[in-house]
Coordinates of C-alpha atoms in Angstrom, one line a residue:
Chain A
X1 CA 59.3 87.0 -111.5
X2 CA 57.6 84.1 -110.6
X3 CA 54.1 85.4 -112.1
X4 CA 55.9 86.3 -115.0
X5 CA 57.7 82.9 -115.8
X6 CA 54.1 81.3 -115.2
X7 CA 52.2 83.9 -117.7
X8 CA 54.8 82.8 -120.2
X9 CA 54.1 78.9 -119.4
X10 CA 50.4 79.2 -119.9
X11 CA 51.0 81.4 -123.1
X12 CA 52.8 78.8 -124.4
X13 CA 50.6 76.7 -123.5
X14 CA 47.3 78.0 -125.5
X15 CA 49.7 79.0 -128.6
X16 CA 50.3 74.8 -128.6
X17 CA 46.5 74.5 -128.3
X18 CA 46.2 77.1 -130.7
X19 CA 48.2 75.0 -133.5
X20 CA 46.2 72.8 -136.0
X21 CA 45.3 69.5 -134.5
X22 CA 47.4 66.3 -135.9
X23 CA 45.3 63.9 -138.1
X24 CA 46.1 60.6 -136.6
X25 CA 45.6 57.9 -139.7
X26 CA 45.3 54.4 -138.8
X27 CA 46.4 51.9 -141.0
X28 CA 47.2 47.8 -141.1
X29 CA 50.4 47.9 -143.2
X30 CA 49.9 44.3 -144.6
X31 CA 47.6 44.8 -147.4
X32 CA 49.4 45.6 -150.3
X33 CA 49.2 47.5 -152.4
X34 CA 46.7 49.7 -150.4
X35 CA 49.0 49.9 -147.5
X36 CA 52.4 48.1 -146.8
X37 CA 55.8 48.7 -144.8
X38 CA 58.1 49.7 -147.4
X39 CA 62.0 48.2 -147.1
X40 CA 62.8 51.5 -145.1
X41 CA 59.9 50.5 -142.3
X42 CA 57.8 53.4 -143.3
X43 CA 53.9 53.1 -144.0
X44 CA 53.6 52.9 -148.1
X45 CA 50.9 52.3 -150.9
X46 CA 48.3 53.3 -152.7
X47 CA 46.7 55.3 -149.2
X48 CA 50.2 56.4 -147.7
X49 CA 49.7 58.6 -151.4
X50 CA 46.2 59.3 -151.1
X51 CA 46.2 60.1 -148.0
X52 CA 49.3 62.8 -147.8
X53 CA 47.9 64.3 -150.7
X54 CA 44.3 64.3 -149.1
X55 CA 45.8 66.0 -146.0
X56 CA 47.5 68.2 -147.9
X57 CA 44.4 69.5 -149.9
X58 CA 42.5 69.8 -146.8
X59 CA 45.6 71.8 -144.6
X60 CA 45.8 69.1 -142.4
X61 CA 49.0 67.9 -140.8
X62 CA 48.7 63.9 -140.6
X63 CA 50.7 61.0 -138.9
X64 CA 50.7 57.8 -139.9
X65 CA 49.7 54.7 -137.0
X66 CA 49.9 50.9 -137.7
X67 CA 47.1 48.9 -135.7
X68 CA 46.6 45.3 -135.9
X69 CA 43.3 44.6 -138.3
X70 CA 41.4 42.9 -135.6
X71 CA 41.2 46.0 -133.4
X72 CA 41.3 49.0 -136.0
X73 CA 37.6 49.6 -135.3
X74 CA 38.0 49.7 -131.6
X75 CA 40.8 51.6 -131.3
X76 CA 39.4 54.4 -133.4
X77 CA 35.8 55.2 -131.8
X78 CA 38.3 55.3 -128.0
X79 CA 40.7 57.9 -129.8
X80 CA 43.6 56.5 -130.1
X81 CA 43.6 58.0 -133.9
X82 CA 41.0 59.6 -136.1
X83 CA 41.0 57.9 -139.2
X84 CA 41.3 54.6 -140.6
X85 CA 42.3 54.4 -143.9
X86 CA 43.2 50.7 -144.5
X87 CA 41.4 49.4 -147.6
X88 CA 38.3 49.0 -145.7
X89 CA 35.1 48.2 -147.6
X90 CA 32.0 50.5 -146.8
X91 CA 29.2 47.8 -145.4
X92 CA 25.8 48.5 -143.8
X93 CA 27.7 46.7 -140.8
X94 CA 30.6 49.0 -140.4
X95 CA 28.2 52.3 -141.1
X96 CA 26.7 51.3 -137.6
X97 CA 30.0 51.6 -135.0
X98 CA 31.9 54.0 -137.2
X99 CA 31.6 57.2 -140.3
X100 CA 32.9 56.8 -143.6
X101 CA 33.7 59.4 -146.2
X102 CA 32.4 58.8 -150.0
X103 CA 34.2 56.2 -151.3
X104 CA 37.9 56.7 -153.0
X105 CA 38.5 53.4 -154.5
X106 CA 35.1 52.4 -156.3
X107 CA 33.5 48.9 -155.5
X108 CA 35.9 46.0 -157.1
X109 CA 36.0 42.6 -157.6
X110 CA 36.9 40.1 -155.1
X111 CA 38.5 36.7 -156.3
X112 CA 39.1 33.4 -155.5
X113 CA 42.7 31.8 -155.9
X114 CA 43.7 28.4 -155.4
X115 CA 46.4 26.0 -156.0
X116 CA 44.8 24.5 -158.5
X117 CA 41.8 24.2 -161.3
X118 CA 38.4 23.2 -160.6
X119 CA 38.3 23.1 -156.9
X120 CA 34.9 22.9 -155.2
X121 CA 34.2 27.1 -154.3
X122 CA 30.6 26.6 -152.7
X123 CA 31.5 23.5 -150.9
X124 CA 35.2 23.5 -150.0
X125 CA 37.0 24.8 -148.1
X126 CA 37.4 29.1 -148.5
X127 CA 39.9 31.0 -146.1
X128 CA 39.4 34.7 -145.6
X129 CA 40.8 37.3 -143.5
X130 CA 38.4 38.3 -140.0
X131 CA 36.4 40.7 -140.1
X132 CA 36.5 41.5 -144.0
X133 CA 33.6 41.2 -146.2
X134 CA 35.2 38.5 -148.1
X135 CA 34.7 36.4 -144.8
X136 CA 31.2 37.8 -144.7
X137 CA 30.5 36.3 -148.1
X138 CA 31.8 33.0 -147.6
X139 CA 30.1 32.3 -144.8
X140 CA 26.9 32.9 -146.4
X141 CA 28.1 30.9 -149.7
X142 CA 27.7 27.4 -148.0
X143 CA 31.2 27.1 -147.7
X144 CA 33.4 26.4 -145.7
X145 CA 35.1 29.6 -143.8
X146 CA 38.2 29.1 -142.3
X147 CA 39.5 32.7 -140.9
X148 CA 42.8 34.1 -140.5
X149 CA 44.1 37.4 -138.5
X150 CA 46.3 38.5 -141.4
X151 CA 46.3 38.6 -145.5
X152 CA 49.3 36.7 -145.8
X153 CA 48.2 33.7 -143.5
X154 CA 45.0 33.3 -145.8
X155 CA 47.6 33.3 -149.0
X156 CA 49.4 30.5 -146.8
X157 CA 46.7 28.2 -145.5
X158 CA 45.9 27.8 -149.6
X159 CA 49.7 26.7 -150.2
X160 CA 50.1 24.0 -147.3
X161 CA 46.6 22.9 -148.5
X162 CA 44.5 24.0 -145.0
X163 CA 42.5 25.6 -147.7
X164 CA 40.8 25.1 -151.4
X165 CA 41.0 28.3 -152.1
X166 CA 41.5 32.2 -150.4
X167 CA 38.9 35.1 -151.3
X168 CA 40.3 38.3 -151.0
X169 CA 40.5 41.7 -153.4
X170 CA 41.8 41.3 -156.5
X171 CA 43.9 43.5 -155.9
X172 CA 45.6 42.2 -152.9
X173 CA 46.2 39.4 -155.0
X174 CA 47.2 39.9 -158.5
X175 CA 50.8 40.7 -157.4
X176 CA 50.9 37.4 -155.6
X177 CA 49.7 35.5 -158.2
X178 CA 52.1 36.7 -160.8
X179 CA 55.0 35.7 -159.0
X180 CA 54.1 32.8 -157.3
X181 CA 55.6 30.3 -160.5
X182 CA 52.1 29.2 -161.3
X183 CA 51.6 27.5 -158.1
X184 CA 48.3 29.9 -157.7
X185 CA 45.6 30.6 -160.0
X186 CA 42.6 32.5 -160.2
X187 CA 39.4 29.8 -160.4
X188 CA 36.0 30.7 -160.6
X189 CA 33.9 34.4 -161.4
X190 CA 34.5 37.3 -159.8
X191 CA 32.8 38.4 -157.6
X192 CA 31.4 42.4 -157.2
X193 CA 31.7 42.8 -153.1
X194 CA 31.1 46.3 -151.2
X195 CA 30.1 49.8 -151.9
X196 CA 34.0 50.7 -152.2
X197 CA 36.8 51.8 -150.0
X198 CA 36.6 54.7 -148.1
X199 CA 38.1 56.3 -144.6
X200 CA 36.3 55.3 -141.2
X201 CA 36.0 58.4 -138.9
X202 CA 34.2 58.2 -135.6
X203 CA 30.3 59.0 -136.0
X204 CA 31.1 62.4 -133.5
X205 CA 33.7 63.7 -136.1
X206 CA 31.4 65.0 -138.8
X207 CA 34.3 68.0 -139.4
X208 CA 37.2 65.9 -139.7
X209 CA 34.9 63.7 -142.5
X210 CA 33.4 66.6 -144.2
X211 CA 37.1 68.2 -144.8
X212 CA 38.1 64.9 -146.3
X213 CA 34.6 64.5 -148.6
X214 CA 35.8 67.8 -150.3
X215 CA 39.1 66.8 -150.6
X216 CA 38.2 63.6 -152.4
X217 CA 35.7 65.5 -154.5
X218 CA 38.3 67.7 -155.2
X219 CA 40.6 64.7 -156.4
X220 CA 38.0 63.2 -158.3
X221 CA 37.3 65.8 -160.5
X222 CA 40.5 67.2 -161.5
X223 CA 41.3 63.1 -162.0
X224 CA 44.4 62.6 -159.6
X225 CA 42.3 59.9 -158.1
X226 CA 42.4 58.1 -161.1
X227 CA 46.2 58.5 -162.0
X228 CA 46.4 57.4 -158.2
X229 CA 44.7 54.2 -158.7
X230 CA 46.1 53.2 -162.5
X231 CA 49.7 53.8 -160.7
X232 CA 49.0 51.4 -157.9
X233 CA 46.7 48.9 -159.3
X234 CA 47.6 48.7 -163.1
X235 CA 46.1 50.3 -166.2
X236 CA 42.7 47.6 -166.1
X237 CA 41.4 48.7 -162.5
X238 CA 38.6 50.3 -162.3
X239 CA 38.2 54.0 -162.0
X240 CA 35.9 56.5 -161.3
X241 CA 34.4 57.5 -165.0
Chain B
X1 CA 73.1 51.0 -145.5
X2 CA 76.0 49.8 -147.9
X3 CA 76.9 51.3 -151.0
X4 CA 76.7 48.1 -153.2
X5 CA 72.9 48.2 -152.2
X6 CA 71.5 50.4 -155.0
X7 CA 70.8 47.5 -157.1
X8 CA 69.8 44.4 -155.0
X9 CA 69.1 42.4 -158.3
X10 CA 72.5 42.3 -159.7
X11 CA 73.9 41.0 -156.3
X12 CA 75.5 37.3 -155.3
X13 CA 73.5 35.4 -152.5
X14 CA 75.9 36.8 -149.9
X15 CA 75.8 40.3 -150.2
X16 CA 72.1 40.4 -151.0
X17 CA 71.9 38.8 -147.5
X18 CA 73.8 41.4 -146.2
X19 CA 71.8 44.5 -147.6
X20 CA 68.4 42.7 -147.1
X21 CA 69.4 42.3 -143.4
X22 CA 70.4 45.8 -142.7
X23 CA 67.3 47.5 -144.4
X24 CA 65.2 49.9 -143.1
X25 CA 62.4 47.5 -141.5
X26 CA 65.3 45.0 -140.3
X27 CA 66.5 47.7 -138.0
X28 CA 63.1 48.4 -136.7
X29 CA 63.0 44.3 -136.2
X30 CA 66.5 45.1 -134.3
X31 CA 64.8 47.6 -132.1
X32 CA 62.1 45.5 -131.1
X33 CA 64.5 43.2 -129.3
X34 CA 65.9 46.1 -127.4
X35 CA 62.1 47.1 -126.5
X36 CA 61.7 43.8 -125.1
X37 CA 64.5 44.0 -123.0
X38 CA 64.2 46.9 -121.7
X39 CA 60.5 46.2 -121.1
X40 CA 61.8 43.2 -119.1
X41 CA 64.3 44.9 -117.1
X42 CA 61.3 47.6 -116.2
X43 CA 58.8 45.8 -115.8
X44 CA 60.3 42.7 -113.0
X45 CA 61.3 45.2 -110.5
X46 CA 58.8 47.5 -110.6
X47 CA 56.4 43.7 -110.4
X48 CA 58.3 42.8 -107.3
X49 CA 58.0 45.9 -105.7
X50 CA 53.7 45.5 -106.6
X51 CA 54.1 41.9 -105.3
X52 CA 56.4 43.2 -102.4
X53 CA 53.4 45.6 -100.7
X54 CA 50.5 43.2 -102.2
X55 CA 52.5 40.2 -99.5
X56 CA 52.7 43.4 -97.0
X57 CA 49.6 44.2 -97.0
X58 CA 48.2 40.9 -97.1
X59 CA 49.7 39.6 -93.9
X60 CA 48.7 43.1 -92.5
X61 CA 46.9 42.9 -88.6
X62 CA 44.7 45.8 -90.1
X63 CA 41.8 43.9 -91.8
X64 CA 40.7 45.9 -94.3
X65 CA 44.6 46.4 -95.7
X66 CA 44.5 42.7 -95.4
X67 CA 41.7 42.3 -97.2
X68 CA 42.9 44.6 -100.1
X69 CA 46.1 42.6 -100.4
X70 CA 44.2 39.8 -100.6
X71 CA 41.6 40.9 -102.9
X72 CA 44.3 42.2 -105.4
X73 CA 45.8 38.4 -105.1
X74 CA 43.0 36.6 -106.0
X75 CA 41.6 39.0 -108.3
X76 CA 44.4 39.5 -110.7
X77 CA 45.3 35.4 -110.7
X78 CA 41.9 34.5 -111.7
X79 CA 41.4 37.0 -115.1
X80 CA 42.9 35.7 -118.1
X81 CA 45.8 37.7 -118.9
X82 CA 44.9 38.4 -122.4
X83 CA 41.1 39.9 -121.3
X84 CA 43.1 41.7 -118.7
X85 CA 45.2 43.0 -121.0
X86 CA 42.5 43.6 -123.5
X87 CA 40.0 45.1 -121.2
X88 CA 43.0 47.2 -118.7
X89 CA 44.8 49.1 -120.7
X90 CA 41.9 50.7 -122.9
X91 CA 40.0 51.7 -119.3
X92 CA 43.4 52.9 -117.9
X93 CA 44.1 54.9 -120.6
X94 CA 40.4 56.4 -120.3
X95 CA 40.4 56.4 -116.6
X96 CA 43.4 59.0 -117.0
X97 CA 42.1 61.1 -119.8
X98 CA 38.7 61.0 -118.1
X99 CA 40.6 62.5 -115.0
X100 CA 42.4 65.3 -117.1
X101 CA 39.2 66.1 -118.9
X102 CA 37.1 67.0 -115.4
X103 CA 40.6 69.1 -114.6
X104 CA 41.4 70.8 -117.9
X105 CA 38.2 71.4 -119.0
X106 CA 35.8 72.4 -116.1
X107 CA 33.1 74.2 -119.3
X108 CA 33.1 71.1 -121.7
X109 CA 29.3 70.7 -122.3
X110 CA 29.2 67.7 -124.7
X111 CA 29.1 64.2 -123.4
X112 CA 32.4 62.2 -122.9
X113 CA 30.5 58.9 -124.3
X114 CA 28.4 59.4 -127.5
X115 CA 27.0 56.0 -128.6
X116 CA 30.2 53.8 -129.1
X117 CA 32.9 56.8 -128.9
X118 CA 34.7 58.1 -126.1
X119 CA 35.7 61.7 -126.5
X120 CA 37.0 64.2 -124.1
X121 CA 38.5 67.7 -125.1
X122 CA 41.6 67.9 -126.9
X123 CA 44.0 69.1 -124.2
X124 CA 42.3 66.2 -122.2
X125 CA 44.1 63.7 -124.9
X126 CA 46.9 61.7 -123.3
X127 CA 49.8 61.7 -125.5
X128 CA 48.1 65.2 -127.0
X129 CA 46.7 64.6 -130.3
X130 CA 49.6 66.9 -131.7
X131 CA 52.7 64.9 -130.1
X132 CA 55.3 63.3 -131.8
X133 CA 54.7 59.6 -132.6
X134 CA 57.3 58.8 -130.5
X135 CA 55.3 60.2 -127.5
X136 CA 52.8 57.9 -128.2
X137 CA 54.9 54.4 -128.2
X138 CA 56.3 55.7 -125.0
X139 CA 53.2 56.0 -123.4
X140 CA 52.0 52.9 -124.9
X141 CA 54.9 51.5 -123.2
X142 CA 54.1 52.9 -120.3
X143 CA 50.2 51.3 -120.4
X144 CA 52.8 48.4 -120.5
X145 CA 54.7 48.3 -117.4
X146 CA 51.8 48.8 -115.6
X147 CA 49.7 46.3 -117.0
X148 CA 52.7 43.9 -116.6
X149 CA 53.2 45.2 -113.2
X150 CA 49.8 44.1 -112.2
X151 CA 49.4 41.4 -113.5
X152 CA 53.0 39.9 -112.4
X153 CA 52.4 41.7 -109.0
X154 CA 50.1 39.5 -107.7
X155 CA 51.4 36.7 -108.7
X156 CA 54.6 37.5 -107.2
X157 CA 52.6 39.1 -104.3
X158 CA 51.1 35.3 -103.5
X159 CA 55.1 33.7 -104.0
X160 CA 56.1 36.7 -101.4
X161 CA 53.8 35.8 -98.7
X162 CA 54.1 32.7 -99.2
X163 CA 58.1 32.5 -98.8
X164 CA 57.4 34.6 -95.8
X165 CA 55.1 32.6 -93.7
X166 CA 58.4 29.7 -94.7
X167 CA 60.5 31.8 -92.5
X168 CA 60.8 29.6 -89.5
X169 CA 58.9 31.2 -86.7
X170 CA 61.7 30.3 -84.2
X171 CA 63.6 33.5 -85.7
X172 CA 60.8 35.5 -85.1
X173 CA 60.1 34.4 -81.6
X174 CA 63.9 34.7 -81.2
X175 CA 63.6 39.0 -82.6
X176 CA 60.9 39.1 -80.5
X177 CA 62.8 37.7 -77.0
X178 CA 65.5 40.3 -78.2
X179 CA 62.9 42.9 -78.2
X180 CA 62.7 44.3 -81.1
X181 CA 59.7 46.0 -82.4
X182 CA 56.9 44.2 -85.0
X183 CA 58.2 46.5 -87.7
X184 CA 61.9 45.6 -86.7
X185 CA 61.3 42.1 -86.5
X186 CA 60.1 42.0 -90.2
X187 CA 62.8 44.5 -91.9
X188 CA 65.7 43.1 -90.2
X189 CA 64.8 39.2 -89.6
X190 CA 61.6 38.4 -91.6
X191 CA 62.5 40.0 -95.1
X192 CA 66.6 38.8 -95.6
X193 CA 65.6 35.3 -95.1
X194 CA 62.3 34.9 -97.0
X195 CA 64.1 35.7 -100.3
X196 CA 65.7 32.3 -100.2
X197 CA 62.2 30.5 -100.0
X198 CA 60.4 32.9 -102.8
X199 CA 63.3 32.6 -105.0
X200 CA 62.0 29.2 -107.3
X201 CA 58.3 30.5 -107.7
X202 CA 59.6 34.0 -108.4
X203 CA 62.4 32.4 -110.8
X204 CA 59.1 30.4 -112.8
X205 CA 57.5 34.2 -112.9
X206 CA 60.5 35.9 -114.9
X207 CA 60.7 33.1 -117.2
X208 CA 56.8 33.2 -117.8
X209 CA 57.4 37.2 -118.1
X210 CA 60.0 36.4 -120.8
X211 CA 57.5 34.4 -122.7
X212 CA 54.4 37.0 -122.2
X213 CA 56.0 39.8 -123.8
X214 CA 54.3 38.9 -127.3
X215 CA 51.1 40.2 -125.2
X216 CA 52.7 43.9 -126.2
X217 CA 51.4 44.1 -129.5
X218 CA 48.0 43.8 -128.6
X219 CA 49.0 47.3 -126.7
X220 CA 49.9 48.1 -130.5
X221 CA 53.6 47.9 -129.3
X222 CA 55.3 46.6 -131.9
X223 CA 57.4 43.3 -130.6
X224 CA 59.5 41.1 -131.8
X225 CA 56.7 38.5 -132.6
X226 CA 54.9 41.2 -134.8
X227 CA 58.1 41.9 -137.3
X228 CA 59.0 38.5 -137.6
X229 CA 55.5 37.9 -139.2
X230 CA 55.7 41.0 -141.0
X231 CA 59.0 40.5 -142.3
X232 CA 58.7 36.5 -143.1
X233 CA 55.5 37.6 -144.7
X234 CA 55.4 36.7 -148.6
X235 CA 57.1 40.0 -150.1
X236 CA 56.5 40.9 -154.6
X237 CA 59.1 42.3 -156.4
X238 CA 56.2 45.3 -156.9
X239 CA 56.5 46.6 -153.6
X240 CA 59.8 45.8 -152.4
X241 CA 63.6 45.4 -153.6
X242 CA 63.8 42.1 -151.6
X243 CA 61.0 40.1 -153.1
X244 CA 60.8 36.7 -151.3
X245 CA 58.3 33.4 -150.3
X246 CA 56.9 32.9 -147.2
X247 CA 60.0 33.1 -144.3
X248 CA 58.2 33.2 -141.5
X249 CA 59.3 30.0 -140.4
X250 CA 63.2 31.0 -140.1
X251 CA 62.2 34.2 -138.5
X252 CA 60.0 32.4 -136.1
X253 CA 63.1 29.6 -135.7
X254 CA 65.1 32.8 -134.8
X255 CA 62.7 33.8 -131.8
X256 CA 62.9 30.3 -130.8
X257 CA 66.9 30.9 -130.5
X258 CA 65.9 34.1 -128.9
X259 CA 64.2 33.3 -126.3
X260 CA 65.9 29.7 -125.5
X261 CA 68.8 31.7 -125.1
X262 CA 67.4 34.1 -122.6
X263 CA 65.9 31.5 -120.7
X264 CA 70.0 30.3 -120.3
X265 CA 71.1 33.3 -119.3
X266 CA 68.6 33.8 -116.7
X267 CA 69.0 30.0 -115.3
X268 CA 72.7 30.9 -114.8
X269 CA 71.4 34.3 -113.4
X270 CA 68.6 32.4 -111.1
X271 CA 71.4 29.9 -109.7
X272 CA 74.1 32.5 -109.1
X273 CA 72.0 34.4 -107.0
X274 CA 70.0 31.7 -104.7
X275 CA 73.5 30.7 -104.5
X276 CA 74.3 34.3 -102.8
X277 CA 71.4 34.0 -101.2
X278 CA 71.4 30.7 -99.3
X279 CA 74.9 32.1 -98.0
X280 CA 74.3 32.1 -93.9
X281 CA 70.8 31.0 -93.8
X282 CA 69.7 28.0 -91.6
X283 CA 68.6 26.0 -94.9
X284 CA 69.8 23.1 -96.4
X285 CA 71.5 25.1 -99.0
X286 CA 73.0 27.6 -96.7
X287 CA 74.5 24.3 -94.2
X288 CA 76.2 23.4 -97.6
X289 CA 77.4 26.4 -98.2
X290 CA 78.8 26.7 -94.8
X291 CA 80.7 23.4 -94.7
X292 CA 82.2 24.4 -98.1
X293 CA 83.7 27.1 -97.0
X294 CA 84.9 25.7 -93.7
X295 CA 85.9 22.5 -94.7

């Protein structure tokens, strides 16, 4: 009786095993619209879409995990998920500690938005969020960088007047822009920043990433990507041709 | 949550108040408070009881015990709490995988560490890649307590021995004449009347727990600090039915309520029970007591 009830337990045990393994995707949830907590408190966006869909292409069963920007890198190569998929820019940097897939969001502008016209952008005062390339780039400018943990404390150090301006995506920013009364304003060019947005995997998962590269091939040729991205960031951004 | 919330942008101030407050993310905000208490009401005892065998062991007559308990004091008071908290949790959580994976999976050829990633075999995972998020954020808050429990351990350890050695040794001469035993002495004289003399320094450390819990979210617990940011945040009408400015400072002005509030309660708490526990001993307080009651 007693072998029996164990020789159950350990059957059970390698039919759990057996089951496909859980894509855990991390995500920041503060970067609208490529990730956000929607009013119910769930992970939404432009990536919670992309990425279900992705998942679902490649027969994958996948949970969603917020992490705080600062450590998203971190966390992933010690395991606590597999993915990140959190508007992150492909650099030279990045490709060093960490995988990325092709791109699924192709390179875009970055912009600079202020409270007001002609502000000083190479000499004043810039604030950026850690760790992005945006901060990268203004610390190379001969500006002055000014970094903040999250988006929205970037958006608020330009409104109290901590900063001249913020230099973020375009993206990220349009929405905040349009609604902000016409206390904000786009100054200055745009500027072309990255090699695109694509998921981080650990450098040891070369599987996991290859499943996802077909899947966003996949996507890219039968042009859901592109419906994906005009849905999310308007009819003008830019799409794969 | 109520019917009339279909439609936030037809609604008057009041009852857009009152569906915005009982939204989805709100309730997770709610949670978060209950985390924290219950992540309080965890984490101090199983602290004292750290702090409890850290004094033990530190006022052991078996040097090397001695040494450990005092080791463990002055270790865990001297690292910042935030690179303890940092560094700690990610090596505990590896420490117990890394044990798993040498159990579980005895023919695993591949490296565990391969340039910056840590990898052990699936079944090694702890929660299992495949569990339920919910897994997860309990184990998560289980990383918690003990990294709490450390860290508030020794320092309650230190208040411990210290409100011990307080104990006037008269008493423990006195046990001794009577001829009771070392471990007697300590159970039945030593420990009921040190309590009275730890009491303030282990009142400062629960209200200094109160204000650490905001550590939890670099554990990726999310806290009460985390959703009032998030929620204060600047919120677009694109991505949201409750489009609004930059709230953080009510949220935050909230959390200030919060935790003033708590630190009442536990002052009232605090005085209450050194009042209970001065009752009989040959303190100050406990003389005061005394004539009180008799007079």
């Amino acid at each position: 009786m007693k072998n029996l009830i164990l020789t159950t337990a350990v059957l059970a045990m390698s039919a759990g095993m057996a089951m496909a393994q859980t894509v855990r995707m991390g995500t920041e949830g503060a970067y609208p619209p490529y990730n956000f907590i929607n009013d119910a408190g769930e992970v939404d966006g432009f990536e919670r879409e992309l990425g279900d869909e992705l998942c679902k292409r490649a027969e994958l069963t996948c949970e969603w995990v917020k992490n705080d920007w600062d450590s998203i890198i971190p966390n992933l190569v010690s395991g606590n998920y597999d993915t990140i998929i959190a508007g992150m820019s492909i650099t030279d940097e990045r490709d060093e500690v960490i995988d990325f897939t092709q791109n699924y969001i192709p390179p875009a502008a970055s912009a600079f938005v202020a409270a007001s016209e002609g502000v000083d952008l190479s000499g004043g005062v810039i604030a950026a969020q850690t760790a992005t390339i945006q901060a990268g780039y203004v610390a190379e400018s001969g500006a002055t960088l000014v970094e903040f943990a999250t988006p929205e404390e970037t958006i608020a150090a330009v409104r109290n007047g901590e900063a001249d301006a913020v230099f973020a995506d375009k993206d990220y920013l349009v929405p905040l822009v349009a609604e902000s009364n016409n206390e904000l304003m786009f100054v200055g060019d745009d500027v072309p920043l990255g090699g695109g947005v694509g998921m981080g995997l650990r450098e040891s998962d070369g599987e996991l990433r290859e499943k996802f590269d077909v899947a966003i091939t996949s996507m890219k040729e039968d042009g859901t990507l592109n419906e994906l991205i005009r849905k999310w960031f308007g009819e003008d951004a830019t799409i794969y041709e | 949550m109520f019917s009339f919330c279909a439609d936030p942008e037809t609604l008057g101030t009041f009852r857009w108040f009152s569906c915005y407050l009982t939204n989805g993310v709100h309730m997770s905000f709610y949670l978060s408070f209950v985390k924290v208490l219950v992540l309080l009401a965890v984490t101090a005892p199983v602290a004292l009881s750290f702090g409890f065998v850290g004094a033990m062991a530190a006022r052991s007559h078996f040097p090397p015990l001695s040494w450990l308990g005092k080791g463990y004091i002055a270790i865990v008071r001297g690292v910042p709490d935030i690179a303890f908290f940092l560094f700690f949790v990610i090596a505990l959580d590896q420490a117990f995988e890394w044990t798993r994976h040498q159990i579980l999976c005895p023919d695993w050829t591949d490296p565990i560490r391969q340039g910056n990633d840590f990898l052990v075999c699936p079944s090694a995972k702890l929660p299992l890649g495949s569990a339920p998020e919910w897994v997860h954020e309990t184990y998560g808050f289980f990383l918690a307590v003990i990294t709490f429990a450390i860290v508030f351990g020794a320092f309650a350890a230190n208040v411990l021995f210290g409100g011990m050695r307080a104990v006037p040794h008269a008493q423990l001469e006195t046990a001794a004449a009577y001829g009771m035993s070392r471990r007697q002495t300590f159970w039945r004289v030593l420990v009921p009347q040190m309590w009275v003399y730890a009491l303030p320094g282990l009142s400062n450390l629960w209200m200094v727990l109160i204000k650490a819990t905001p550590l939890l979210f670099l554990l990726g617990i999310e806290d009460i600090v985390y959703w009032a940011r998030e929620l204060g945040g600047t919120k677009t009408s694109q991505f949201t039915a409750y489009p609004h400015g930059d709230w953080r400072m009510w949220y935050f002005l909230f959390l200030l309520l919060f935790y003033l509030g708590m630190t009442r309660v536990s002052e009232i708490g605090l005085e209450r029970l050194m009042r209970r526990l001065s009752r009989g001993q040959a303190t100050a307080a406990g003389e005061l007591l005394r004539k009180e009651t008799t007079a």
